[in-house]
CSV table of C-alpha atoms in Angstrom, one decimal:
chain,number,residue,atom,x,y,z
A,1,UNK,CA,-57.5,66.4,-29.6
A,2,UNK,CA,-55.4,63.4,-31.1
A,3,UNK,CA,-55.7,59.5,-30.0
A,4,UNK,CA,-51.9,60.2,-28.5
A,5,UNK,CA,-53.0,63.3,-26.2
A,6,UNK,CA,-56.1,61.4,-25.6
A,7,UNK,CA,-54.5,58.3,-24.3
A,8,UNK,CA,-51.5,60.1,-22.9
A,9,UNK,CA,-54.2,62.4,-20.6
A,10,UNK,CA,-56.1,59.0,-19.5
A,11,UNK,CA,-53.1,57.2,-18.0
A,12,UNK,CA,-53.3,56.8,-14.6
A,13,UNK,CA,-50.5,56.2,-12.3
A,14,UNK,CA,-49.1,52.9,-11.0
A,15,UNK,CA,-51.0,51.8,-7.9
A,16,UNK,CA,-48.4,52.0,-5.7
A,17,UNK,CA,-47.3,55.5,-6.8
A,18,UNK,CA,-51.4,56.5,-6.9
A,19,UNK,CA,-51.3,55.6,-3.4
A,20,UNK,CA,-47.9,57.3,-2.1
A,21,UNK,CA,-49.7,60.3,-3.9
A,22,UNK,CA,-52.7,60.2,-2.1
A,23,UNK,CA,-50.4,59.6,1.2
A,24,UNK,CA,-48.8,62.7,0.7
A,25,UNK,CA,-52.2,65.0,-0.2
A,26,UNK,CA,-53.8,63.3,3.2
A,27,UNK,CA,-50.2,64.4,5.0
A,28,UNK,CA,-51.2,68.1,3.4
A,29,UNK,CA,-54.4,67.8,4.4
A,30,UNK,CA,-53.4,67.2,8.1
A,31,UNK,CA,-50.7,69.8,8.1
A,32,UNK,CA,-53.2,72.0,7.1
A,33,UNK,CA,-55.3,71.4,10.1
A,34,UNK,CA,-52.6,71.8,12.5
A,35,UNK,CA,-51.6,75.3,10.8
A,36,UNK,CA,-55.3,76.4,11.2
A,37,UNK,CA,-55.1,75.5,15.1
A,38,UNK,CA,-51.6,77.5,15.5
A,39,UNK,CA,-53.4,80.6,13.5
A,40,UNK,CA,-56.3,80.0,16.1
A,41,UNK,CA,-53.6,80.0,19.2
A,42,UNK,CA,-52.2,83.2,17.5
A,43,UNK,CA,-55.6,85.1,17.9
A,44,UNK,CA,-54.8,84.5,21.5
A,45,UNK,CA,-52.2,87.2,21.7
A,46,UNK,CA,-53.1,89.6,19.1
A,47,UNK,CA,-53.7,91.8,21.5
A,48,UNK,CA,-50.7,93.0,22.6
A,49,UNK,CA,-51.4,94.4,26.3
A,50,UNK,CA,-49.9,91.9,28.2
A,51,UNK,CA,-46.9,91.2,29.7
A,52,UNK,CA,-46.1,87.9,28.1
A,53,UNK,CA,-46.4,89.3,24.5
A,54,UNK,CA,-42.3,88.5,23.9
A,55,UNK,CA,-43.3,84.7,25.6
A,56,UNK,CA,-46.4,83.9,23.5
A,57,UNK,CA,-45.0,85.4,20.4
A,58,UNK,CA,-42.1,83.1,20.4
A,59,UNK,CA,-43.4,80.2,21.4
A,60,UNK,CA,-46.0,79.8,18.5
A,61,UNK,CA,-43.9,81.9,16.0
A,62,UNK,CA,-41.7,78.9,16.8
A,63,UNK,CA,-44.4,76.2,16.2
A,64,UNK,CA,-45.6,77.7,13.4
A,65,UNK,CA,-42.1,77.3,11.6
A,66,UNK,CA,-41.5,74.1,12.7
A,67,UNK,CA,-44.8,73.2,11.2
A,68,UNK,CA,-43.4,74.2,7.9
A,69,UNK,CA,-40.2,72.8,7.8
A,70,UNK,CA,-41.6,69.4,8.6
A,71,UNK,CA,-44.5,70.0,5.5
A,72,UNK,CA,-41.3,71.0,3.2
A,73,UNK,CA,-39.3,67.7,4.3
A,74,UNK,CA,-42.1,65.5,3.7
A,75,UNK,CA,-42.7,67.0,0.3
A,76,UNK,CA,-39.7,67.0,-0.9
A,77,UNK,CA,-38.8,63.2,0.5
A,78,UNK,CA,-42.3,61.6,-1.0
A,79,UNK,CA,-42.1,63.3,-4.2
A,80,UNK,CA,-38.5,61.5,-5.0
A,81,UNK,CA,-40.4,58.1,-5.9
A,82,UNK,CA,-42.7,59.5,-8.7
A,83,UNK,CA,-43.8,62.6,-10.5
A,84,UNK,CA,-46.4,64.7,-9.1
A,85,UNK,CA,-48.0,66.8,-11.4
A,86,UNK,CA,-47.1,71.0,-11.8
A,87,UNK,CA,-50.7,72.2,-10.4
A,88,UNK,CA,-50.3,70.3,-7.3
A,89,UNK,CA,-46.7,71.1,-6.9
A,90,UNK,CA,-47.5,74.7,-7.6
A,91,UNK,CA,-50.6,74.7,-5.4
A,92,UNK,CA,-47.8,73.5,-2.2
A,93,UNK,CA,-45.7,76.3,-2.8
A,94,UNK,CA,-48.5,78.6,-2.8
A,95,UNK,CA,-49.7,77.5,0.5
A,96,UNK,CA,-45.9,77.4,1.6
A,97,UNK,CA,-45.9,81.1,0.5
A,98,UNK,CA,-48.9,82.1,2.1
A,99,UNK,CA,-47.6,80.8,5.1
A,100,UNK,CA,-44.6,82.6,5.1
A,101,UNK,CA,-46.0,85.9,4.3
A,102,UNK,CA,-48.3,85.2,7.5
A,103,UNK,CA,-45.4,84.6,9.2
A,104,UNK,CA,-43.8,88.0,7.9
A,105,UNK,CA,-47.2,90.0,8.6
A,106,UNK,CA,-47.1,88.6,12.1
A,107,UNK,CA,-43.7,89.7,13.2
A,108,UNK,CA,-44.1,93.7,11.8
A,109,UNK,CA,-47.1,93.3,14.0
A,110,UNK,CA,-45.2,92.3,16.8
A,111,UNK,CA,-42.0,94.1,16.4
A,112,UNK,CA,-42.7,97.4,18.1
A,113,UNK,CA,-43.5,95.3,21.4
A,114,UNK,CA,-40.3,92.7,21.3
A,115,UNK,CA,-37.6,93.6,22.5
A,116,UNK,CA,-34.6,94.3,20.5
A,117,UNK,CA,-32.9,90.7,21.1
A,118,UNK,CA,-36.2,88.8,20.0
A,119,UNK,CA,-37.2,91.1,17.3
A,120,UNK,CA,-33.3,90.1,15.7
A,121,UNK,CA,-33.8,86.4,16.9
A,122,UNK,CA,-37.0,86.5,15.0
A,123,UNK,CA,-36.1,88.0,12.0
A,124,UNK,CA,-32.8,85.5,11.7
A,125,UNK,CA,-35.7,82.4,12.3
A,126,UNK,CA,-37.9,83.7,8.9
A,127,UNK,CA,-35.0,84.4,7.2
A,128,UNK,CA,-33.4,81.2,7.6
A,129,UNK,CA,-37.0,79.6,6.9
A,130,UNK,CA,-37.1,81.7,3.6
A,131,UNK,CA,-33.7,80.3,2.7
A,132,UNK,CA,-34.6,76.7,3.2
A,133,UNK,CA,-38.0,77.7,1.3
A,134,UNK,CA,-36.2,78.7,-1.5
A,135,UNK,CA,-33.9,75.5,-1.3
A,136,UNK,CA,-37.0,73.1,-1.5
A,137,UNK,CA,-38.8,75.3,-4.0
A,138,UNK,CA,-35.7,74.6,-6.3
A,139,UNK,CA,-36.5,70.8,-5.8
A,140,UNK,CA,-40.0,70.7,-6.3
A,141,UNK,CA,-39.7,73.2,-9.5
A,142,UNK,CA,-36.5,72.7,-10.6
A,143,UNK,CA,-35.1,75.4,-12.3
A,144,UNK,CA,-33.7,73.5,-15.7
A,145,UNK,CA,-33.1,73.8,-19.7
A,146,UNK,CA,-35.8,71.7,-21.2
A,147,UNK,CA,-35.9,70.1,-24.7
A,148,UNK,CA,-38.3,68.4,-27.3
A,149,UNK,CA,-37.7,65.4,-29.3
A,150,UNK,CA,-36.4,65.8,-32.4
A,151,UNK,CA,-39.3,64.7,-33.9
A,152,UNK,CA,-41.4,67.8,-31.7
A,153,UNK,CA,-38.4,70.2,-32.5
A,154,UNK,CA,-39.0,69.4,-36.6
A,155,UNK,CA,-43.2,70.0,-36.1
A,156,UNK,CA,-42.3,73.5,-34.0
A,157,UNK,CA,-39.9,74.8,-36.7
A,158,UNK,CA,-42.5,74.0,-39.8
A,159,UNK,CA,-44.8,76.0,-37.8
A,160,UNK,CA,-42.8,78.8,-37.0
A,161,UNK,CA,-41.8,78.8,-41.0
A,162,UNK,CA,-45.7,78.8,-41.5
A,163,UNK,CA,-45.9,81.9,-39.6
A,164,UNK,CA,-43.4,83.9,-40.5
A,165,UNK,CA,-45.5,86.1,-42.8
A,166,UNK,CA,-47.3,87.0,-40.0
A,167,UNK,CA,-46.7,89.3,-36.9
A,168,UNK,CA,-49.0,87.6,-34.3
A,169,UNK,CA,-47.8,83.5,-33.4
A,170,UNK,CA,-50.4,81.4,-31.6
A,171,UNK,CA,-49.7,78.7,-29.5
A,172,UNK,CA,-52.1,75.3,-29.4
A,173,UNK,CA,-50.3,72.2,-29.2
A,174,UNK,CA,-51.1,68.8,-28.1
A,175,UNK,CA,-47.5,67.5,-26.8
A,176,UNK,CA,-45.7,68.0,-23.7
A,177,UNK,CA,-42.3,69.6,-22.6
A,178,UNK,CA,-40.3,67.0,-20.6
A,179,UNK,CA,-37.3,67.4,-17.6
A,180,UNK,CA,-34.3,65.4,-19.1
A,181,UNK,CA,-33.7,63.7,-15.5
A,182,UNK,CA,-35.6,60.9,-14.6
A,183,UNK,CA,-35.9,61.7,-10.6
A,184,UNK,CA,-36.5,65.3,-11.7
A,185,UNK,CA,-39.2,65.1,-14.4
A,186,UNK,CA,-42.0,67.4,-14.5
A,187,UNK,CA,-44.1,67.6,-17.5
A,188,UNK,CA,-45.3,70.8,-19.0
A,189,UNK,CA,-48.2,71.2,-21.6
A,190,UNK,CA,-46.1,72.9,-24.6
A,191,UNK,CA,-49.8,74.2,-25.9
A,192,UNK,CA,-48.8,77.1,-22.8
A,193,UNK,CA,-45.1,76.8,-22.4
A,194,UNK,CA,-42.2,79.3,-24.3
A,195,UNK,CA,-38.9,77.7,-23.9
A,196,UNK,CA,-35.6,79.1,-25.7
A,197,UNK,CA,-36.8,81.8,-28.1
A,198,UNK,CA,-34.9,84.7,-29.4
A,199,UNK,CA,-37.1,87.3,-31.1
A,200,UNK,CA,-38.6,89.6,-31.9
A,201,UNK,CA,-41.6,87.4,-31.9
A,202,UNK,CA,-45.0,87.6,-30.4
A,203,UNK,CA,-46.9,85.4,-29.1
A,204,UNK,CA,-50.6,85.0,-27.6
A,205,UNK,CA,-51.5,82.2,-25.3
A,206,UNK,CA,-54.0,80.2,-25.9
A,207,UNK,CA,-54.7,79.7,-29.6
A,208,UNK,CA,-58.4,80.3,-29.9
A,209,UNK,CA,-58.8,76.4,-31.2
A,210,UNK,CA,-57.8,75.2,-27.6
A,211,UNK,CA,-60.4,73.7,-25.3
A,212,UNK,CA,-61.1,76.2,-22.3
A,213,UNK,CA,-62.5,73.8,-20.0
A,214,UNK,CA,-58.7,73.4,-18.0
A,215,UNK,CA,-56.9,76.3,-18.4
A,216,UNK,CA,-57.3,77.5,-14.7
A,217,UNK,CA,-55.7,74.1,-13.9
A,218,UNK,CA,-52.9,75.2,-15.8
A,219,UNK,CA,-49.3,76.7,-15.6
A,220,UNK,CA,-48.2,79.1,-18.0
A,221,UNK,CA,-44.0,78.7,-18.2
A,222,UNK,CA,-41.9,80.9,-19.8
A,223,UNK,CA,-38.2,80.5,-20.1
A,224,UNK,CA,-35.2,81.5,-22.0
A,225,UNK,CA,-37.2,83.9,-24.0
A,226,UNK,CA,-35.5,87.4,-25.3
A,227,UNK,CA,-37.6,90.0,-27.3
A,228,UNK,CA,-40.4,88.5,-27.1
A,229,UNK,CA,-44.3,89.5,-26.5
A,230,UNK,CA,-46.6,87.5,-25.1
A,231,UNK,CA,-50.3,88.1,-24.2
A,232,UNK,CA,-52.2,85.7,-22.3
A,233,UNK,CA,-55.6,86.2,-23.1
A,234,UNK,CA,-57.1,83.5,-20.7
A,235,UNK,CA,-57.7,83.0,-16.6
A,236,UNK,CA,-54.8,80.4,-15.8
A,237,UNK,CA,-53.9,78.9,-12.6
A,238,UNK,CA,-49.9,80.0,-12.4
A,239,UNK,CA,-47.5,81.4,-14.2
A,240,UNK,CA,-43.3,80.9,-14.0
A,241,UNK,CA,-41.2,82.9,-15.9
A,242,UNK,CA,-37.3,82.6,-15.8
A,243,UNK,CA,-34.5,84.2,-17.7
A,244,UNK,CA,-36.7,86.8,-19.4
A,245,UNK,CA,-34.8,89.6,-21.6
A,246,UNK,CA,-36.3,92.4,-23.1
A,247,UNK,CA,-39.9,91.1,-22.8
A,248,UNK,CA,-43.3,91.9,-22.7
A,249,UNK,CA,-46.0,89.6,-20.9
A,250,UNK,CA,-49.4,91.1,-20.6
A,251,UNK,CA,-51.6,88.8,-19.0
A,252,UNK,CA,-55.0,88.1,-17.8
A,253,UNK,CA,-56.0,87.3,-13.8
A,254,UNK,CA,-53.9,84.6,-12.7
A,255,UNK,CA,-55.6,82.1,-10.2
A,256,UNK,CA,-52.9,81.2,-8.2
A,257,UNK,CA,-49.0,82.7,-8.1
A,258,UNK,CA,-46.4,84.4,-10.5
A,259,UNK,CA,-42.9,83.5,-10.2
A,260,UNK,CA,-40.2,85.5,-11.6
A,261,UNK,CA,-36.7,84.7,-11.8
A,262,UNK,CA,-33.4,86.4,-13.4
A,263,UNK,CA,-35.7,89.0,-15.2
A,264,UNK,CA,-34.3,92.1,-17.6
A,265,UNK,CA,-35.3,94.8,-18.8
A,266,UNK,CA,-38.9,93.4,-19.3
A,267,UNK,CA,-42.7,95.0,-19.1
A,268,UNK,CA,-44.7,92.2,-16.6
A,269,UNK,CA,-48.4,93.0,-16.4
A,270,UNK,CA,-50.2,90.5,-13.9
A,271,UNK,CA,-53.1,90.6,-11.7
A,272,UNK,CA,-52.8,87.4,-9.4
A,273,UNK,CA,-52.8,86.2,-5.6
A,274,UNK,CA,-49.9,85.9,-5.1
A,275,UNK,CA,-46.3,87.4,-6.7
A,276,UNK,CA,-42.6,86.5,-5.9
A,277,UNK,CA,-39.8,88.2,-7.8
A,278,UNK,CA,-36.0,86.8,-7.4
A,279,UNK,CA,-32.7,88.1,-8.9
A,280,UNK,CA,-34.7,90.5,-11.3
A,281,UNK,CA,-33.5,94.3,-12.7
A,282,UNK,CA,-34.7,97.0,-14.6
A,283,UNK,CA,-38.2,96.0,-15.1
A,284,UNK,CA,-42.0,97.4,-14.9
A,285,UNK,CA,-44.4,96.0,-13.5
A,286,UNK,CA,-48.3,96.5,-13.7
A,287,UNK,CA,-49.8,94.8,-11.0
A,288,UNK,CA,-53.5,93.8,-9.5
A,289,UNK,CA,-52.3,91.9,-6.4
A,290,UNK,CA,-54.7,90.2,-3.7
A,291,UNK,CA,-51.5,90.1,-1.7
A,292,UNK,CA,-48.3,92.1,-1.1
A,293,UNK,CA,-46.0,91.4,-4.1
A,294,UNK,CA,-42.6,90.1,-2.5
A,295,UNK,CA,-39.1,90.8,-4.0
A,296,UNK,CA,-36.3,89.2,-3.4
A,297,UNK,CA,-32.5,90.0,-4.8
A,298,UNK,CA,-33.6,92.4,-6.8
A,299,UNK,CA,-33.1,96.0,-8.1
A,300,UNK,CA,-34.8,99.0,-9.8
A,301,UNK,CA,-37.7,98.1,-10.3
A,302,UNK,CA,-41.4,100.1,-11.2
A,303,UNK,CA,-44.2,99.3,-10.0
A,304,UNK,CA,-47.7,100.4,-11.4
A,305,UNK,CA,-51.2,99.2,-11.3
A,306,UNK,CA,-52.4,97.2,-13.4
A,307,UNK,CA,-53.3,98.4,-17.0
A,308,UNK,CA,-55.1,96.2,-19.0
A,309,UNK,CA,-58.8,97.0,-19.7
A,310,UNK,CA,-61.5,94.5,-21.5
A,311,UNK,CA,-64.9,93.7,-21.6
A,312,UNK,CA,-64.9,90.3,-19.4
A,313,UNK,CA,-62.1,91.9,-16.8
A,314,UNK,CA,-64.5,92.2,-13.9
A,315,UNK,CA,-65.7,88.3,-14.3
A,316,UNK,CA,-61.8,87.3,-15.2
A,317,UNK,CA,-61.3,88.7,-11.7
A,318,UNK,CA,-64.0,87.0,-10.2
A,319,UNK,CA,-63.4,83.7,-11.7
A,320,UNK,CA,-59.4,84.2,-10.6
A,321,UNK,CA,-60.4,84.8,-6.6
A,322,UNK,CA,-59.4,88.2,-6.9
A,323,UNK,CA,-61.6,91.6,-6.0
A,324,UNK,CA,-62.0,94.3,-8.3
A,325,UNK,CA,-61.7,96.9,-5.2
A,326,UNK,CA,-59.2,95.5,-3.6
A,327,UNK,CA,-55.6,96.1,-4.8
A,328,UNK,CA,-52.0,95.6,-2.8
A,329,UNK,CA,-50.1,97.2,-6.2
A,330,UNK,CA,-47.9,99.4,-4.1
A,331,UNK,CA,-47.4,97.6,-1.0
A,332,UNK,CA,-44.1,95.5,-1.6
A,333,UNK,CA,-42.0,93.6,0.4
A,334,UNK,CA,-38.8,93.4,0.0
A,335,UNK,CA,-36.8,90.8,1.8
A,336,UNK,CA,-33.3,91.6,0.7
A,337,UNK,CA,-34.0,94.9,2.8
A,338,UNK,CA,-34.3,94.3,6.5
A,339,UNK,CA,-35.6,97.8,7.3
A,340,UNK,CA,-38.3,98.0,5.1
A,341,UNK,CA,-41.3,98.3,7.6
A,342,UNK,CA,-39.3,100.9,9.3
A,343,UNK,CA,-38.5,103.2,6.3
A,344,UNK,CA,-41.7,102.3,4.5
A,345,UNK,CA,-40.3,101.6,1.4
A,346,UNK,CA,-36.7,100.3,-0.2
A,347,UNK,CA,-34.0,101.2,-2.6
A,348,UNK,CA,-35.1,98.3,-4.8
A,349,UNK,CA,-38.3,99.3,-6.0
A,350,UNK,CA,-40.2,102.4,-6.4
A,351,UNK,CA,-43.4,103.5,-8.3
A,352,UNK,CA,-43.6,104.4,-11.3
A,353,UNK,CA,-44.8,108.0,-12.7
A,354,UNK,CA,-48.5,108.1,-13.2
A,355,UNK,CA,-47.5,109.8,-16.6
A,356,UNK,CA,-46.0,106.3,-17.9
A,357,UNK,CA,-48.5,103.9,-16.5
A,358,UNK,CA,-50.8,103.7,-19.8
A,359,UNK,CA,-47.7,102.5,-21.4
A,360,UNK,CA,-48.2,99.1,-20.0
A,361,UNK,CA,-50.5,98.0,-22.5
A,362,UNK,CA,-49.8,96.2,-25.7
A,363,UNK,CA,-49.1,98.6,-28.6
A,364,UNK,CA,-48.7,101.4,-26.6
A,365,UNK,CA,-44.8,101.5,-26.0
């Protein structure tokens, strides 16, 4: 680690910003406690046999929704004054996503006991909440172009030239990628990020020379990639992929969430707690999931179980908080298909033929 990197990592927020940040975290903890109370209240109406099912359900469903709306509004207001680190933003978004999935499951369980009108009203309420979440998520994790300084670009080009003769390129740098606008800037670690690259190229994240102390708190950021193969060979905290074309991503377990937007003709192999895919088409997915994968505005997705096998896989799954014996890879929730629970499927995804599963491994395509 060079002195510039060390001083940058040790730099702290100004006192007033730090206090504001702590206030946000305190607020989130308070909200989390409140949501636990709502969850506890929900248990009182989970035995759907009494005559007041719709009253109890709609009351608690609305309370739960309002708590989420308040959290989203509070967070987007309070991040305006300073830059909340990407891992803390991602953690907050993960929490909201888990609560949205909880509401969806709750509605699915209650739907057979609700009147048609109440069922439709609850569905519309959940849809509006999902729309709000999508809007606020864009503010928290802006979908922007990112750029390097001229010096960083020059160094990057020199490194690419050096690796020209090698089939694999590795990443381990100490600089950062910063969104250009001050109000929305988020710092991503360039060691674990690939941006605006046209292949064919092959990358391994991280490089063997990178310290492994904090990978599980890091986010892998992949955006605007064409014809790239990326092997992620360590347990990371989260992954964000945007505008990937003809790419192959093979990842060791992710301890948090994976977000994918606008990906086309890709092979995507992930083991993670939460997966959300938006506006993606013609992709094959090999998954090991702790929760149901969620897709929105997607077409022609093919899913299969996670195919990566290596010596420390079981240990890495444990490190990521995943169970080797529990995998919801084929229980896909399609938020664009209202009748997905009635038909048990949607026209936007299917299970890949078993004979093709093994092709979701490096060097087997």
